[in-house]
Coordinates of C-alpha atoms in Angstrom, one line a residue:
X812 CA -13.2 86.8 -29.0
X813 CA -14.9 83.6 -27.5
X814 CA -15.9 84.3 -23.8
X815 CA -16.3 81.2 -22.9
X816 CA -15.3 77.8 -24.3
X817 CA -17.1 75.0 -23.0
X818 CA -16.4 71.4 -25.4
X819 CA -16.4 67.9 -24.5
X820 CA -13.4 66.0 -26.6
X821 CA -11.7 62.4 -25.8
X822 CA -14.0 61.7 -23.1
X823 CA -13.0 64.7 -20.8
X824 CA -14.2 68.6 -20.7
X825 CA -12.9 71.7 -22.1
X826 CA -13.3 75.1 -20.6
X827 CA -11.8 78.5 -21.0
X828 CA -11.2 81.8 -22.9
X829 CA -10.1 82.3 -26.2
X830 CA -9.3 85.6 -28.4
X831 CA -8.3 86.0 -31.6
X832 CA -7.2 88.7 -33.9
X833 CA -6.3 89.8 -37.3
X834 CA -4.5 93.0 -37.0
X835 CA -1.6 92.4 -39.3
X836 CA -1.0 89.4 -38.7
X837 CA -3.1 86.3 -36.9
X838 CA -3.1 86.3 -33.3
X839 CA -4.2 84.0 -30.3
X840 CA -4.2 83.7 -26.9
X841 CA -6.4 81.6 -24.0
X842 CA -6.6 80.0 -21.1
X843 CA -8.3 76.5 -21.0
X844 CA -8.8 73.9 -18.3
X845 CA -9.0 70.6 -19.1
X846 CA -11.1 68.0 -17.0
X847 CA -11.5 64.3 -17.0
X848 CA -9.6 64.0 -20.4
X849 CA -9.1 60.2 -21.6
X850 CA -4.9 59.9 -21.7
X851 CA -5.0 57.1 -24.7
X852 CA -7.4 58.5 -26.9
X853 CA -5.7 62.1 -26.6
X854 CA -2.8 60.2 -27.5
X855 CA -3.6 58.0 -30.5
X856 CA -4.5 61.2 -32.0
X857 CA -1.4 62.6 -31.7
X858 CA 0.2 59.3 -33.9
X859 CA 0.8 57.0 -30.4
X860 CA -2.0 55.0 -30.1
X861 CA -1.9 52.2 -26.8
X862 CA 1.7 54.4 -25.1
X863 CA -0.1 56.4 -22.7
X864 CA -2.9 55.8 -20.7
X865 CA -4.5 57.7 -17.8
X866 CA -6.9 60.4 -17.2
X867 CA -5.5 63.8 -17.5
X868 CA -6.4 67.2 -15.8
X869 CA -4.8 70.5 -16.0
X870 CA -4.4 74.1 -17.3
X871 CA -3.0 76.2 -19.7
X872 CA -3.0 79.5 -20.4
X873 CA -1.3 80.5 -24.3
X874 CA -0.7 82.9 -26.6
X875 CA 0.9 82.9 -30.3
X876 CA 1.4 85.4 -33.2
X877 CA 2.0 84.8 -36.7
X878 CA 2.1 86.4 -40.1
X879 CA -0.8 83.8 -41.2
X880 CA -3.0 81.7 -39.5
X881 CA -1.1 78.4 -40.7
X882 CA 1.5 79.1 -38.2
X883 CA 0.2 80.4 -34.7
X884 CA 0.1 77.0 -33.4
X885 CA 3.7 76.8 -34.0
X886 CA 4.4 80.2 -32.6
X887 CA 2.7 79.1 -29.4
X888 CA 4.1 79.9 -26.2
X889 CA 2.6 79.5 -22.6
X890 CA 2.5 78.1 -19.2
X891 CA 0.5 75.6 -17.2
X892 CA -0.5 72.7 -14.7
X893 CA -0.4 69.0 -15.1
X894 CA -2.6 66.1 -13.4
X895 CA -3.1 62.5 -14.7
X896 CA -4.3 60.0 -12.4
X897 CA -4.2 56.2 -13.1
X898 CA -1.7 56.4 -16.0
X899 CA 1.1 54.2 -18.1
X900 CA 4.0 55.5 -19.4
X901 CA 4.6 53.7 -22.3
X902 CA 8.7 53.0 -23.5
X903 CA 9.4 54.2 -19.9
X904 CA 10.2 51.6 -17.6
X905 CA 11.7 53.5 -14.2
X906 CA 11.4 50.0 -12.3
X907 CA 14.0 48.2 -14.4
X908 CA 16.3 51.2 -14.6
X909 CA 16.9 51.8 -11.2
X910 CA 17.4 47.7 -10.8
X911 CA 19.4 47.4 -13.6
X912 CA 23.5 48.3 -12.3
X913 CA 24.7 48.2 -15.7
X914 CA 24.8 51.6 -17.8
X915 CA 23.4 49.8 -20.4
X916 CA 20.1 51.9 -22.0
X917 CA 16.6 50.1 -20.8
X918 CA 14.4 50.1 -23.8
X919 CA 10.6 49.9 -24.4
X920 CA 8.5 48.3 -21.4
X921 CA 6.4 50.6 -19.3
X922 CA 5.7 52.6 -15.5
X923 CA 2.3 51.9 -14.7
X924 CA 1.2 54.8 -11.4
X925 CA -1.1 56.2 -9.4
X926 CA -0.6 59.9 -10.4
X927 CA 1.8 62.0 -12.2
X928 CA 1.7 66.2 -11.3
X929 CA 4.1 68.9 -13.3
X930 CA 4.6 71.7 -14.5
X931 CA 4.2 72.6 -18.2
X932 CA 5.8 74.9 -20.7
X933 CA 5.1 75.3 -23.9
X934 CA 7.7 77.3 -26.3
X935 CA 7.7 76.9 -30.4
X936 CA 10.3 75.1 -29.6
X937 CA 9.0 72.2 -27.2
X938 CA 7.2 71.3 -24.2
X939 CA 9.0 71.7 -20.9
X940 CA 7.4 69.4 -18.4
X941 CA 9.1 70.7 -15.0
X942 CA 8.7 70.0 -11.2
X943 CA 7.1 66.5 -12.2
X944 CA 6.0 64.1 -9.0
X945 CA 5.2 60.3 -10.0
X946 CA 3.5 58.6 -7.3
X947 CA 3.7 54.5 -8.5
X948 CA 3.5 52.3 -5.0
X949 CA 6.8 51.9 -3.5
X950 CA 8.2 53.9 -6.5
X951 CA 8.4 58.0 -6.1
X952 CA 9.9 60.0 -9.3
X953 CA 10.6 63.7 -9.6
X954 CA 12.4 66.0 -12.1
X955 CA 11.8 67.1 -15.7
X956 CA 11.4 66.4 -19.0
X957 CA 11.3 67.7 -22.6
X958 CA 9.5 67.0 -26.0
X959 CA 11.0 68.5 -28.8
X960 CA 8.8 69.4 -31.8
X961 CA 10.5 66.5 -33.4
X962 CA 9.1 64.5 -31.1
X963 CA 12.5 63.9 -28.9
X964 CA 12.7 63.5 -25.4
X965 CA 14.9 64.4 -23.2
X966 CA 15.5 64.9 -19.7
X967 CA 16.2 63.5 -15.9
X968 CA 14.1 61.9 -13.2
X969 CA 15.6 61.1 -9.9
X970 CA 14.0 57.8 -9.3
X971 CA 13.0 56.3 -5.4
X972 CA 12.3 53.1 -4.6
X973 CA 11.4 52.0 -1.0
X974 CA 11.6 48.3 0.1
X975 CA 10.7 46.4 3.4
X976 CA 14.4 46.8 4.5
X977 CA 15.9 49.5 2.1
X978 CA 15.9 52.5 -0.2
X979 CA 17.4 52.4 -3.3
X980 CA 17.7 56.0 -5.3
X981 CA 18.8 56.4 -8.9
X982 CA 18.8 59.0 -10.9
X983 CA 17.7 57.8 -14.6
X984 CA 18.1 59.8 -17.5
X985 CA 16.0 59.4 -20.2
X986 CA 16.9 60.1 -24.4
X987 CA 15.5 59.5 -27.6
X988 CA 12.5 59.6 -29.8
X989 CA 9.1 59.5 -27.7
X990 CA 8.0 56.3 -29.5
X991 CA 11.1 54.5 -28.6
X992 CA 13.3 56.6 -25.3

C-alpha cells in the first residue's frame, strides 16, 4: 500500500492514496487529486496531440480487480470531479451549431472557454462526464457526455447563447469518434 502519492507529470501535481493487492487475483484502488495538469500534453499522450488544451484539476477516487495485473486498468470503476480552466475543445464547435438552423452535422472546428466543471464516472466500459457547466463568454453549456473505450462520444449539451438584444438556446447533440464528433 502507498500512503501517499505525491508525482509531478505533464506539468501539473499528483497526490493521493493507492493500495494494491495480490490475493488471488490483482487488485487496486485510490484516490488521487490532480493539480495544475497541462490539458494538451495529457492529451497528446493519449494519441490527440493539439485537440485539447487547458489546465485541468480534479479528483478521483477508483478501484479495479482482475485475474492478472494486465487488466485492472480495464476493470476500473470509480467516481470523481472535473475542473479545467482556459481550455479548447477541439472538433467541438458549440458556436456554429447553435447558429447553424439546418440539421445538417457541424464537423471539426473548435469551443475555446473560460472553464469547464463535471462530474466524472469511470466504468470498464467508459467515462461518464455528467452535470458538465461550460462557461465560454456569452456562451453557457450544460449536460453530459460519454467516451466509450473505443474512443466514441456520445452525448447532449443544452447550448445558451446570450446577445445584446436576445437569447438563443439550442440543444446540440453531439456523435462520433473523439478525433472527428
Amino acid at each position: 500500500q502507498v500512503r501517499s502519492l505525491d508525482g509531478r507529470i505533464f506539468d501539473g501535481a499528483v497526490e493521493g492514496t493507492l493500495a494494491v493487492a495480490a490475493d488471488g487475483g490483482a487488485n487496486l484502488a485510490g484516490d488521487i487529486a490532480v493539480k495544475r495538469m497541462n490539458v494538451s500534453r495529457f492529451s497528446a499522450a493519449l494519441g490527440y496531440p493539439g485537440q485539447f488544451e487547458g489546465e485541468l484539476n480534479g479528483t478521483l477516487k477508483f478501484s479495479g480487480a482482475s485475474g492478472d495485473w494486465s487488466g485492472v486498468l480495464a476493470a476500473a470503476s470509480g467516481n470523481g470531479e472535473v475542473t479545467i480552466a482556459r481550455g479548447v475543445l477541439g472538433g467541438f464547435d458549440l458556436v456554429e451549431a447553435v447558429r447553424r438552423t439546418s440539421r445538417t452535422p457541424v464537423r471539426g472546428g473548435s469551443t475555446r472557454y473560460e472553464q469547464l466543471v463535471g462530474k466524472l464516472k469511470l466504468t470498464p466500459q467508459s467515462i461518464r462526464f455528467q452535470d458538465l457547466a461550460l462557461t465560454a463568454g456569452v456562451l453557457r453549456a450544460g449536460g453530459a457526455l460519454e467516451v466509450t473505450r473505443d474512443r466514441q462520444v456520445g452525448g447532449r449539451l443544452d447550448v445558451e447563447m446570450r446577445g445584446s438584444a436576445s437569447v438563443v438556446r439550442m440543444p446540440v447533440s453531439i456523435s462520433g469518434p473523439l478525433r472527428e464528433p
